[in-house]
Coordinates of N, CA and C in Angstrom, one line a residue:
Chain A
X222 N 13.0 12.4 -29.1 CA 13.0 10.9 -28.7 C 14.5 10.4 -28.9
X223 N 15.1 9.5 -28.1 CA 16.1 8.5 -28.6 C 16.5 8.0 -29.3
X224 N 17.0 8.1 -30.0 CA 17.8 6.9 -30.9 C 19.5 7.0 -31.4
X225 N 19.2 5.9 -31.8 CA 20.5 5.3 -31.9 C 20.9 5.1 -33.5
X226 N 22.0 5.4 -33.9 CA 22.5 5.6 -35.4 C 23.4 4.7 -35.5
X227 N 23.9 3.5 -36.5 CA 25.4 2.9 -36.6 C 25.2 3.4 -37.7
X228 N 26.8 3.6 -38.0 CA 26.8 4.3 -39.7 C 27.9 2.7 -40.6
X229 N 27.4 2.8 -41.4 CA 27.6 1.6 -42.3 C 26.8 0.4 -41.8
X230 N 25.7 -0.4 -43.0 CA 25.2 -1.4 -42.7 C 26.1 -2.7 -42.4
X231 N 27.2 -2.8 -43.5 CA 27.7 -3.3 -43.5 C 29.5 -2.6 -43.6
X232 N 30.2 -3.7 -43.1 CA 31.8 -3.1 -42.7 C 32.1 -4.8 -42.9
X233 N 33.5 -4.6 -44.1 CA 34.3 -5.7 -44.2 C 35.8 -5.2 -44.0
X234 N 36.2 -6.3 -42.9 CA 37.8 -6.0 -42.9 C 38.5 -7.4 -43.4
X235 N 40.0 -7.5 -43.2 CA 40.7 -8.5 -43.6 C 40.5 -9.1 -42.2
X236 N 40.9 -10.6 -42.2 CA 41.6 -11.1 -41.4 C 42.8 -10.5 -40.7
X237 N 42.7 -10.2 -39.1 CA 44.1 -9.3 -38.4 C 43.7 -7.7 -38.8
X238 N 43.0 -7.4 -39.4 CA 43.1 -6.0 -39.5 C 42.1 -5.3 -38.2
X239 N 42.1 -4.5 -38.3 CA 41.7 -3.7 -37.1 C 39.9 -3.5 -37.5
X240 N 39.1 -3.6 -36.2 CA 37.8 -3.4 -36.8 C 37.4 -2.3 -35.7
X241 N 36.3 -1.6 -36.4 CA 36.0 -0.2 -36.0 C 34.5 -0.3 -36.2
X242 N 33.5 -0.6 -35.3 CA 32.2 -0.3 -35.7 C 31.4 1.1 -35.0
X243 N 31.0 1.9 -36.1 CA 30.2 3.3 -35.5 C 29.3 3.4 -34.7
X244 N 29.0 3.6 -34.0 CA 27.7 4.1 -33.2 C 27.9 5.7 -32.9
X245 N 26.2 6.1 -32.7 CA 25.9 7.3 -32.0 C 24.8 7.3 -31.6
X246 N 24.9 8.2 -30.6 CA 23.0 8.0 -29.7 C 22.9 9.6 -29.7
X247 N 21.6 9.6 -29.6 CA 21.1 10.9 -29.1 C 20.3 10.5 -27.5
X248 N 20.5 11.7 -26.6 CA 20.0 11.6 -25.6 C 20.2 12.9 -24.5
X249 N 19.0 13.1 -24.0 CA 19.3 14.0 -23.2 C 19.9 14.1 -21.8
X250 N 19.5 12.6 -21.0 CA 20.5 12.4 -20.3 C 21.9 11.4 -20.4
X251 N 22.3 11.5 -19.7 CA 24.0 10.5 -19.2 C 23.4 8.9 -19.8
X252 N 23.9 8.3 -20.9 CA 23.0 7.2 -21.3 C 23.6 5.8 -20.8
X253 N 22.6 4.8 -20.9 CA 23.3 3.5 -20.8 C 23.6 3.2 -22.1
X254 N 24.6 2.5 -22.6 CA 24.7 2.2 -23.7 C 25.5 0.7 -24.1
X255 N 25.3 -0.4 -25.0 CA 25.8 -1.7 -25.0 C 25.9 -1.9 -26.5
X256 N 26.5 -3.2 -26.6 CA 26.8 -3.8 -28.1 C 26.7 -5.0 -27.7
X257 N 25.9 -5.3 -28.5 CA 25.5 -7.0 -28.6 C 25.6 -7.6 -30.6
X258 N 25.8 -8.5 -30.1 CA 26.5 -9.5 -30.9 C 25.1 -10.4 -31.3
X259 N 25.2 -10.6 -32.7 CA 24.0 -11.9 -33.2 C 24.6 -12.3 -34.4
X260 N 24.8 -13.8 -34.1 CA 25.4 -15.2 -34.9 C 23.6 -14.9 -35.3
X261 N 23.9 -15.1 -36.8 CA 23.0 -16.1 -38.0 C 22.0 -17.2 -36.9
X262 N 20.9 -16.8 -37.3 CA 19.8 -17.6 -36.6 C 19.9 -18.0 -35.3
X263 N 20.5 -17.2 -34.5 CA 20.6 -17.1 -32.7 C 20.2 -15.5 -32.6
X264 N 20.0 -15.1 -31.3 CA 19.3 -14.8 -30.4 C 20.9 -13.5 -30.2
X265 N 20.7 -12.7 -29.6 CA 21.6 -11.4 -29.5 C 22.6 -11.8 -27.8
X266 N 23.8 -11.7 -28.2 CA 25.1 -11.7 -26.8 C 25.3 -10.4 -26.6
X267 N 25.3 -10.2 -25.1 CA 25.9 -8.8 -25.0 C 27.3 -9.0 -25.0
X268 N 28.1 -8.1 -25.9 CA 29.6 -7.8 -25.7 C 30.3 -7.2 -24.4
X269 N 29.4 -6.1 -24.8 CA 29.9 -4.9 -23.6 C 28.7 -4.0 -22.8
X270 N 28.9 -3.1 -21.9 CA 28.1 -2.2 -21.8 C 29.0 -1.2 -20.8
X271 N 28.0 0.5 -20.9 CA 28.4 1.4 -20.3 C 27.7 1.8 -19.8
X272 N 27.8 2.2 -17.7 CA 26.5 3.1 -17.4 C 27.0 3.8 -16.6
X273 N 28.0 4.3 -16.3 CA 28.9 4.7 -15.5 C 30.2 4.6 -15.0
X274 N 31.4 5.5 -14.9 CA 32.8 5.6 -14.6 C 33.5 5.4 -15.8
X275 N 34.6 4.2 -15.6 CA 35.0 4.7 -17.0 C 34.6 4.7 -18.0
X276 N 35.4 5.3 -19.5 CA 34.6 5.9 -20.2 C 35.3 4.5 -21.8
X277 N 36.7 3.7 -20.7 CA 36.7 2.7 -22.2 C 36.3 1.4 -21.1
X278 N 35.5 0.7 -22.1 CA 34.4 -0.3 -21.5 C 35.5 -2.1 -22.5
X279 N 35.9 -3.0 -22.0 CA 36.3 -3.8 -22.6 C 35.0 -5.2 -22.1
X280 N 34.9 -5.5 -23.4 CA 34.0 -6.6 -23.3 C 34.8 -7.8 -23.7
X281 N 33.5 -9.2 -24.2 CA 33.8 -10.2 -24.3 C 35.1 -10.4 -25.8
X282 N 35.4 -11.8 -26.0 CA 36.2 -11.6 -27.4 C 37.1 -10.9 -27.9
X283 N 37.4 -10.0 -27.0 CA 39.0 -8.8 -27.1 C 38.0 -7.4 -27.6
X284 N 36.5 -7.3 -27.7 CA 36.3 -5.7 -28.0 C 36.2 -5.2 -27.1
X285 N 36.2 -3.9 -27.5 CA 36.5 -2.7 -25.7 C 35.6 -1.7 -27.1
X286 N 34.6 -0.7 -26.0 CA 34.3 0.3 -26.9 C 34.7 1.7 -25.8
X287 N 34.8 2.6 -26.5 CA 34.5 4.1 -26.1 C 33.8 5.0 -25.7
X288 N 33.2 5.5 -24.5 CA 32.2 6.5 -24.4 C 33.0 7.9 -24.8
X289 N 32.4 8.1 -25.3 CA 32.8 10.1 -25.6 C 31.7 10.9 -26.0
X290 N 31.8 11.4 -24.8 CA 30.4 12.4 -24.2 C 30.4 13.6 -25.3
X291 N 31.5 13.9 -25.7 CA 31.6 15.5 -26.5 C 31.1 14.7 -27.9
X292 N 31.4 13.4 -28.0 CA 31.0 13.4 -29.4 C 29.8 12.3 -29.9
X293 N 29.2 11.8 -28.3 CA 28.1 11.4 -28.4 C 28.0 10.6 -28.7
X294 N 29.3 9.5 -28.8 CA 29.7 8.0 -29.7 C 29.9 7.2 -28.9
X295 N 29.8 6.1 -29.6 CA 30.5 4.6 -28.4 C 30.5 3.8 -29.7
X296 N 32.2 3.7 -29.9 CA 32.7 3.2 -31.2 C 33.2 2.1 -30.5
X297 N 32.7 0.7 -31.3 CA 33.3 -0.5 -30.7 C 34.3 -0.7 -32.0
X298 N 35.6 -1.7 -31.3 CA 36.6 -1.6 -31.3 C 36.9 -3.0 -31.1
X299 N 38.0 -3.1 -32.4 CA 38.9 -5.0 -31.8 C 40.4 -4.8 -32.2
X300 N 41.2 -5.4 -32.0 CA 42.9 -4.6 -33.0 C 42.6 -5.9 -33.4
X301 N 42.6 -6.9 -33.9 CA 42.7 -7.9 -34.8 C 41.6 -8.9 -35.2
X302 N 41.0 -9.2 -36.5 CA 39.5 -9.3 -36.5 C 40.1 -11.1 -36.5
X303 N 39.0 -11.8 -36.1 CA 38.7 -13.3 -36.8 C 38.0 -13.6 -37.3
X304 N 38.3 -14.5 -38.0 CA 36.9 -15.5 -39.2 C 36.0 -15.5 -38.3
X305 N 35.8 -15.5 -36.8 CA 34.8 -15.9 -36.4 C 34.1 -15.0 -35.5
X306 N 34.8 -13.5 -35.4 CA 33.9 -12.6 -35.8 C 32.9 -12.0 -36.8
X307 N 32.7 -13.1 -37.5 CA 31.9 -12.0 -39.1 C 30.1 -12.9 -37.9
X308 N 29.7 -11.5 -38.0 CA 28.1 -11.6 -36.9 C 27.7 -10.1 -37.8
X309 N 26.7 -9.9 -36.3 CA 25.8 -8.4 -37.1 C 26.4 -8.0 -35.7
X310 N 26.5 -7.0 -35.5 CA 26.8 -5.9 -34.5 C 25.6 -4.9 -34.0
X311 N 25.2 -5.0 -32.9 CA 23.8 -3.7 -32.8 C 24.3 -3.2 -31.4
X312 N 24.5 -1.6 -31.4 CA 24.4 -1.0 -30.4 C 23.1 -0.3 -30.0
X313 N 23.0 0.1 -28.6 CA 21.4 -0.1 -28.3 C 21.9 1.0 -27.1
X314 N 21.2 2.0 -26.7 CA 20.8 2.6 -25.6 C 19.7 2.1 -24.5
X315 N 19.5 3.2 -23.4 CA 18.4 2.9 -22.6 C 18.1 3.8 -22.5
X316 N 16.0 4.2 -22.7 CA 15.9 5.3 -22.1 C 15.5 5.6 -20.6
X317 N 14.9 6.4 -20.7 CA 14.6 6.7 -19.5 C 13.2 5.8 -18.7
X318 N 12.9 4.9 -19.5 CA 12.0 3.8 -19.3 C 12.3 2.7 -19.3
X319 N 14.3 2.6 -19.3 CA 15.1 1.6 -19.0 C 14.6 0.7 -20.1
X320 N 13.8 1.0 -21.5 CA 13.7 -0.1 -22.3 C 15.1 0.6 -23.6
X321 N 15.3 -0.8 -24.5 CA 16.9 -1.0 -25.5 C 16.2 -0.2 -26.1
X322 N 16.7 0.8 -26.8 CA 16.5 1.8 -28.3 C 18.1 1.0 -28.9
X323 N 17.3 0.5 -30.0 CA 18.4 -0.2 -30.9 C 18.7 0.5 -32.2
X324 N 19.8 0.4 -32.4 CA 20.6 0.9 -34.0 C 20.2 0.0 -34.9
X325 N 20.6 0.2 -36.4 CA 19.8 -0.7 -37.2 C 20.7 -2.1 -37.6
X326 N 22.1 -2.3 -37.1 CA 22.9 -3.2 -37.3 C 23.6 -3.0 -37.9
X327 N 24.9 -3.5 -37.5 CA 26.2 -3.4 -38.6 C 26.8 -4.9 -39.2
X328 N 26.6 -5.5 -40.0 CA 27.0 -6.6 -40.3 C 28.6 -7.0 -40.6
X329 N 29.4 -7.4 -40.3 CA 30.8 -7.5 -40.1 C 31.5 -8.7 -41.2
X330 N 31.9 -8.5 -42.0 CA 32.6 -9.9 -43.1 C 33.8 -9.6 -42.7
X331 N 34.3 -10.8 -42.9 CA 35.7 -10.9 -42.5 C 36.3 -11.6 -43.7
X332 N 37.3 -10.9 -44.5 CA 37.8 -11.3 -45.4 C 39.0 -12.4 -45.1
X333 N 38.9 -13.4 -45.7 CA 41.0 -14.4 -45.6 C 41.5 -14.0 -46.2
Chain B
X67 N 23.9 -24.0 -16.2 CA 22.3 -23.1 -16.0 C 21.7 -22.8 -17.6
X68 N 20.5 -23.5 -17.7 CA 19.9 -23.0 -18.4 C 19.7 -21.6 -19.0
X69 N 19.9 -21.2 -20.0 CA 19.6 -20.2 -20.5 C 18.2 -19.5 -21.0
X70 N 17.8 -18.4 -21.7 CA 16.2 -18.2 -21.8 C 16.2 -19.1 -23.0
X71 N 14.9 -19.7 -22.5 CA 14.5 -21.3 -24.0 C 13.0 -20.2 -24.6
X72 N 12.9 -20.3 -25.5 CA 11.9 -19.7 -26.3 C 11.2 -20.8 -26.8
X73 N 10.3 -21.1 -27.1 CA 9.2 -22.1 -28.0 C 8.1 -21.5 -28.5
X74 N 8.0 -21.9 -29.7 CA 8.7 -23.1 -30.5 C 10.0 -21.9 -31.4
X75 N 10.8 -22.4 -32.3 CA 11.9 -22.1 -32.4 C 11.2 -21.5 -34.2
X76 N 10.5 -22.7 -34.5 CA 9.8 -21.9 -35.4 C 8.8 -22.0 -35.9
X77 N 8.4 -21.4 -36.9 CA 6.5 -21.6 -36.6 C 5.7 -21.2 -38.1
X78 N 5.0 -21.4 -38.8 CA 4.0 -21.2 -39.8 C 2.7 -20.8 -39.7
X79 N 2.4 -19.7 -40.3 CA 0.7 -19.3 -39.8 C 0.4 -18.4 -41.0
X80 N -1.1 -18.7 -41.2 CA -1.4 -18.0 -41.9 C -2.3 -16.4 -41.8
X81 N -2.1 -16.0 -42.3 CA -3.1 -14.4 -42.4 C -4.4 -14.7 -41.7
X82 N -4.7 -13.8 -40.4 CA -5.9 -13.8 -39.4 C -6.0 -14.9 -38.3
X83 N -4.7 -15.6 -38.6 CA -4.4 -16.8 -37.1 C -4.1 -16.0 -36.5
X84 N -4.6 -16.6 -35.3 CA -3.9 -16.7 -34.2 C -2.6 -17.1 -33.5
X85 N -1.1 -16.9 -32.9 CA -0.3 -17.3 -32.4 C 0.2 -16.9 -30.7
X86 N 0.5 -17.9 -30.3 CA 1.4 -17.8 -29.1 C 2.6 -18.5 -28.5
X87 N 3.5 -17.4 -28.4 CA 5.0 -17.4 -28.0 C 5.2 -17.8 -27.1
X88 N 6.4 -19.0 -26.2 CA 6.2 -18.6 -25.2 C 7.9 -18.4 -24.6
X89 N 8.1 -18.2 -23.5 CA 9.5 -17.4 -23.1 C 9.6 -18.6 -22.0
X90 N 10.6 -18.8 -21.0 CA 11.2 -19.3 -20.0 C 12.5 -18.2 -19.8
X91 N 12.2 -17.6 -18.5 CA 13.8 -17.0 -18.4 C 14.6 -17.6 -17.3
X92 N 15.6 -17.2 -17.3 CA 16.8 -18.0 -16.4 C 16.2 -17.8 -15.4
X93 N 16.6 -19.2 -14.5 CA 16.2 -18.9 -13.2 C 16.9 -18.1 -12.1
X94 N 15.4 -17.1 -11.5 CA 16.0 -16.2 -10.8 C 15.3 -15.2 -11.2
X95 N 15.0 -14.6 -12.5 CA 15.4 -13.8 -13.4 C 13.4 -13.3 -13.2
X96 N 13.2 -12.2 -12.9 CA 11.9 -12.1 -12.6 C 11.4 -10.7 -13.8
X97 N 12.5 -10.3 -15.0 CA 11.8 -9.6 -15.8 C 11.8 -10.1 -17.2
X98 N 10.4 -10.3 -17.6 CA 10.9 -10.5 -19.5 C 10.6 -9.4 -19.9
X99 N 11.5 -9.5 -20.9 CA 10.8 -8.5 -22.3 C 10.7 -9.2 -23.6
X100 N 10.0 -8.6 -24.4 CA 9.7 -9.0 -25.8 C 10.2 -8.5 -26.7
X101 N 11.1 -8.3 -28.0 CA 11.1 -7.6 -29.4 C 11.0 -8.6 -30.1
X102 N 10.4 -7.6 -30.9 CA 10.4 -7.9 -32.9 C 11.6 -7.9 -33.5
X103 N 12.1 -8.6 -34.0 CA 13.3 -8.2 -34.9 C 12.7 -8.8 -36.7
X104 N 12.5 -7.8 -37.7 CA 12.2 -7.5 -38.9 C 13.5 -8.2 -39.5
X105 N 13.4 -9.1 -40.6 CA 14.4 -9.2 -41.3 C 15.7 -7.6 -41.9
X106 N 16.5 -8.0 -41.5 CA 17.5 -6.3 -42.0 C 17.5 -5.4 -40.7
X107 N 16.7 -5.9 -39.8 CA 16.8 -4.3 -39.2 C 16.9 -4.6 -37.5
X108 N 17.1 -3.6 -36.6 CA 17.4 -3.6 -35.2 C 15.9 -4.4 -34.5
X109 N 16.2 -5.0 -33.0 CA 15.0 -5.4 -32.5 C 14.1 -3.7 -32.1
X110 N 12.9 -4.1 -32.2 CA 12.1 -3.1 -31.8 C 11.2 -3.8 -30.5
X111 N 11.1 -3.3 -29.2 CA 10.7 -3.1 -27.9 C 9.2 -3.4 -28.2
X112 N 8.6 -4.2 -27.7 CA 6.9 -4.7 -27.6 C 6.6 -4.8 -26.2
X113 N 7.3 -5.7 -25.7 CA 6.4 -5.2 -23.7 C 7.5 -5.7 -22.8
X114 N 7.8 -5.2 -21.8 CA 8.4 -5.5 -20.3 C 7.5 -5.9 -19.4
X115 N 7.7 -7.2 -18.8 CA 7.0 -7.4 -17.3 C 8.1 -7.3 -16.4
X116 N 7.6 -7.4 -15.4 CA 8.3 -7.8 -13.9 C 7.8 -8.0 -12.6
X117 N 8.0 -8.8 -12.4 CA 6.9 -9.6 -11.2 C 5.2 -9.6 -11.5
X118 N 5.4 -10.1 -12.7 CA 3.9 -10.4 -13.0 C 3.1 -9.0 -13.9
X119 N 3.8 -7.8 -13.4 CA 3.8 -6.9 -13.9 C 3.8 -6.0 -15.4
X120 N 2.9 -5.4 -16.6 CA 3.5 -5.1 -17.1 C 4.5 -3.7 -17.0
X121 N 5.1 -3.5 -17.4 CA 5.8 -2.3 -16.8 C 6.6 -1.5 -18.2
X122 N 5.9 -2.0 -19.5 CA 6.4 -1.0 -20.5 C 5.7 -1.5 -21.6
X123 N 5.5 -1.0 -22.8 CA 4.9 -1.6 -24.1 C 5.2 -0.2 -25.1
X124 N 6.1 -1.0 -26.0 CA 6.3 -0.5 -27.4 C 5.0 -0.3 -28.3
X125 N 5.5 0.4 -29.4 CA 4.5 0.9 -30.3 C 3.9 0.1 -31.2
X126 N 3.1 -1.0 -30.7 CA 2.9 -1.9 -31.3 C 0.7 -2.1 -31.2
X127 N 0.5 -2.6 -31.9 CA -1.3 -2.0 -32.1 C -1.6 -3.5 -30.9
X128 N -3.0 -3.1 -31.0 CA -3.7 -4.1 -29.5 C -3.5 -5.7 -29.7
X129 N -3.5 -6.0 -31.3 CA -3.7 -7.5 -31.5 C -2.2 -8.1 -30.5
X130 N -1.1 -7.0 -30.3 CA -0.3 -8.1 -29.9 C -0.6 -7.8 -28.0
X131 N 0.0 -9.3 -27.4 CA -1.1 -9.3 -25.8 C 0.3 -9.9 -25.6
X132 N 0.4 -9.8 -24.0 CA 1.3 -10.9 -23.2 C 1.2 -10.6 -22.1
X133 N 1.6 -12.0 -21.4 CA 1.4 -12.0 -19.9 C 2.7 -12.4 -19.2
X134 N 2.8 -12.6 -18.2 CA 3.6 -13.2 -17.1 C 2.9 -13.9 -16.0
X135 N 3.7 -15.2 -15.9 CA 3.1 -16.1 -15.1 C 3.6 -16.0 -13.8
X136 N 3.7 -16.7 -12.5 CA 3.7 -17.0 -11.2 C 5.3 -17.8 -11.3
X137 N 5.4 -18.1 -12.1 CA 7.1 -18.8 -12.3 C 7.7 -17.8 -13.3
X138 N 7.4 -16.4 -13.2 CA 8.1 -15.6 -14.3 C 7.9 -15.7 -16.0
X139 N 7.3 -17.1 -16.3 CA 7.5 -17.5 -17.8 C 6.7 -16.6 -18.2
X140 N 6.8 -16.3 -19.6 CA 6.1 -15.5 -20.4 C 5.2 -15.4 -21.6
X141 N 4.3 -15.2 -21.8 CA 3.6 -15.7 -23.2 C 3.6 -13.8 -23.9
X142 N 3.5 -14.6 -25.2 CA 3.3 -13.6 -26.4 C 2.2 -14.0 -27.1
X143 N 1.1 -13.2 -27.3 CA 0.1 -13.5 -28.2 C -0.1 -12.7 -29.2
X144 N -0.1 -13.2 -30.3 CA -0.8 -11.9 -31.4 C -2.0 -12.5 -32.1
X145 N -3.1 -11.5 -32.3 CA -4.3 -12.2 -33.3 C -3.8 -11.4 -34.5
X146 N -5.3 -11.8 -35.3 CA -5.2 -11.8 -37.1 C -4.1 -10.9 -37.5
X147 N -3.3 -12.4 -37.3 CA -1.6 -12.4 -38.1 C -1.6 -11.8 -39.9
X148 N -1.0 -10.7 -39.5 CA -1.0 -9.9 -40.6 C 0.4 -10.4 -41.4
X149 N 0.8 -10.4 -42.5 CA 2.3 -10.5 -43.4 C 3.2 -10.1 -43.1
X150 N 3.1 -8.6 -42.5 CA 4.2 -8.0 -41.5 C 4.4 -8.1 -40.3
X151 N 3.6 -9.4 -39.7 CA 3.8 -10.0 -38.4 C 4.8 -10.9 -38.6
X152 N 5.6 -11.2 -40.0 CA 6.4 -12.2 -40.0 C 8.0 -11.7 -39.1
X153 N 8.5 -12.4 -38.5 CA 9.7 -11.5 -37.8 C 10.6 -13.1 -37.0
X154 N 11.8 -12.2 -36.3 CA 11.9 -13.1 -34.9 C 11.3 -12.4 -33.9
X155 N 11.0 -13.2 -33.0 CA 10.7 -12.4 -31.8 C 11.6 -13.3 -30.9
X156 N 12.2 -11.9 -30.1 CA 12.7 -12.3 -29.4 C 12.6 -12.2 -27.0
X157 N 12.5 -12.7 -26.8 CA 12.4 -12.7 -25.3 C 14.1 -12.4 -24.8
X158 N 14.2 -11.4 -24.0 CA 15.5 -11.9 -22.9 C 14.8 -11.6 -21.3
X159 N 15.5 -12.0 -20.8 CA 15.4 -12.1 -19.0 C 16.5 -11.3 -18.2
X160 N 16.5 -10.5 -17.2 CA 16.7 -9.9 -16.5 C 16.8 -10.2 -15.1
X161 N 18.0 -10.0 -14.2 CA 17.7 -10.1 -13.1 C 16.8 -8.8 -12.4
X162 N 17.3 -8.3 -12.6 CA 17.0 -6.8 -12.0 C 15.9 -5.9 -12.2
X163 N 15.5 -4.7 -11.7 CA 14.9 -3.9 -11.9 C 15.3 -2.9 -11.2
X164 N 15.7 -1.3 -12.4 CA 15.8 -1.4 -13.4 C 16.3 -2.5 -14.3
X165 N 15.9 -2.5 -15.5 CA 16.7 -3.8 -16.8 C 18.3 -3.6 -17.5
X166 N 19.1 -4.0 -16.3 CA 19.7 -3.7 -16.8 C 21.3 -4.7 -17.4
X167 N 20.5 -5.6 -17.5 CA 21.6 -6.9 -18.2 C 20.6 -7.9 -18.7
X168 N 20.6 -7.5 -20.0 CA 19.2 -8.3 -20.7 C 19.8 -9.7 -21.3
X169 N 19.7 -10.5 -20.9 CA 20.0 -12.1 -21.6 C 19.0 -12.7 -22.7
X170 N 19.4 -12.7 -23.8 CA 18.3 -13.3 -24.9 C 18.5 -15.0 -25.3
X171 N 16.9 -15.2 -25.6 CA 16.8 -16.3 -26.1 C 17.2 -16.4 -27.8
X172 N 17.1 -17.5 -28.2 CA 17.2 -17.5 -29.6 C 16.3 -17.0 -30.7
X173 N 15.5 -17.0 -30.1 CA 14.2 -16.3 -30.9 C 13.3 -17.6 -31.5
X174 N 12.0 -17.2 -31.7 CA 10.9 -17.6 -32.4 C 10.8 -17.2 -33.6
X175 N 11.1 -17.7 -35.0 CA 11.2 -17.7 -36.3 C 9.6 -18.0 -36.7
X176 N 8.9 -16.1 -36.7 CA 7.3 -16.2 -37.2 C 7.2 -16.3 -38.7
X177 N 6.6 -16.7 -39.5 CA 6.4 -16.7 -40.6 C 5.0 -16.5 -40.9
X178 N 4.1 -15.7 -41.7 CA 2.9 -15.6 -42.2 C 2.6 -15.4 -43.2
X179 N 1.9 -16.5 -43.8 CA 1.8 -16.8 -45.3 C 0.6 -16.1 -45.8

């Protein structure tokens, strides 16, 4: 079956520091894959997504993530964090029934 | 443009009520889906329509039901609301089929006492 792994529940950076959130999927075919964003008592934004061609995907708010097929990741990515990124982070596949297989969330603090 | 409106936003019920969700998706937008989102953890997949259609259902037991209307809107029912029925649920809309740019509402905040 599918699924999807983020490693660290939680990830805190500084203010301006670089933010790095894990993902990994398993899948037997070529996957869709996306990162959505959820503010505190709202409803999930998609950031980004990947379903084909290139392999760095830039989304909303300055993140861009990475497909890499050899290592079966799509690590989202910011070079300078804001106070007003601290959300939860969920990356999510699609299977082959075109429904989200979701990761368990990454929650993001942003230190001043 | 409107976005997907969910109602009611939040809600109170007790063990063996009855509830129902209901969705509006953007206009245009002819697929809902449904998840659970558990306090701490990722949304989990409950049902796909599309054009009236269901066209997927997560691993979820019979008490939970939903339909799609003639204007796309969507209902979610669940019977004798168990404790671990407490969650958000959330609705997004879709233009497409396949689903493949899911837009979510804010969610329905279930509670069961």
């Amino acid at each position: 079956a599918q699924s999807v792994t983020q490693l660290g529940s939680h990830v805190s950076v500084s203010e301006g520091a670089l933010v790095l959130l894990r993902c990994n999927y398993s899948s037997s075919v070529p996957p869709y894959l996306f990162w959505y964003v959820q503010y505190p008592n709202q409803g999930l934004q998609l950031l980004l997504k990947y379903t084909t061609g290139a392999t760095l995907v830039k989304g909303i708010n300055g993140f861009e993530a990475e497909f890499k097929k050899s290592e079966t990741s799509f690590h989202l990515t910011k070079p300078s964090a804001h106070m007003s990124d601290a959300a939860e982070y969920f990356c999510a596949s699609m299977d082959s029934n075109y429904q989200l297989i979701w990761g368990a969330g990454t929650k993001l603090i942003i230190k001043p | 443009d409107a976005g997907v409106t969910q109602s009611p936003t939040h809600l109170i019920k007790t063990r063996g009520q009855h509830v129902t969700l209901r969705c509006s998706p953007i206009s245009g937008h002819k697929s809902v889906s449904w998840y659970q989102q558990v306090l701490g953890q990722g949304p989990q997949f409950i049902f796909q329509y599309y054009e009236k259609e269901e066209r997927g259902r997560g691993n979820f037991p019979d008490r939970f039901s939903a339909r799609q209307f003639p204007n796309y809107s969507s209902e979610l029912n669940v019977n004798a609301l168990l404790l671990g029925d407490s969650a958000l649920y959330l609705c997004a809309s879709s233009p497409l089929d396949p689903f493949l740019e899911a837009f979510f509402g804010q969610g329905t905040r279930l509670t069961v006492v």
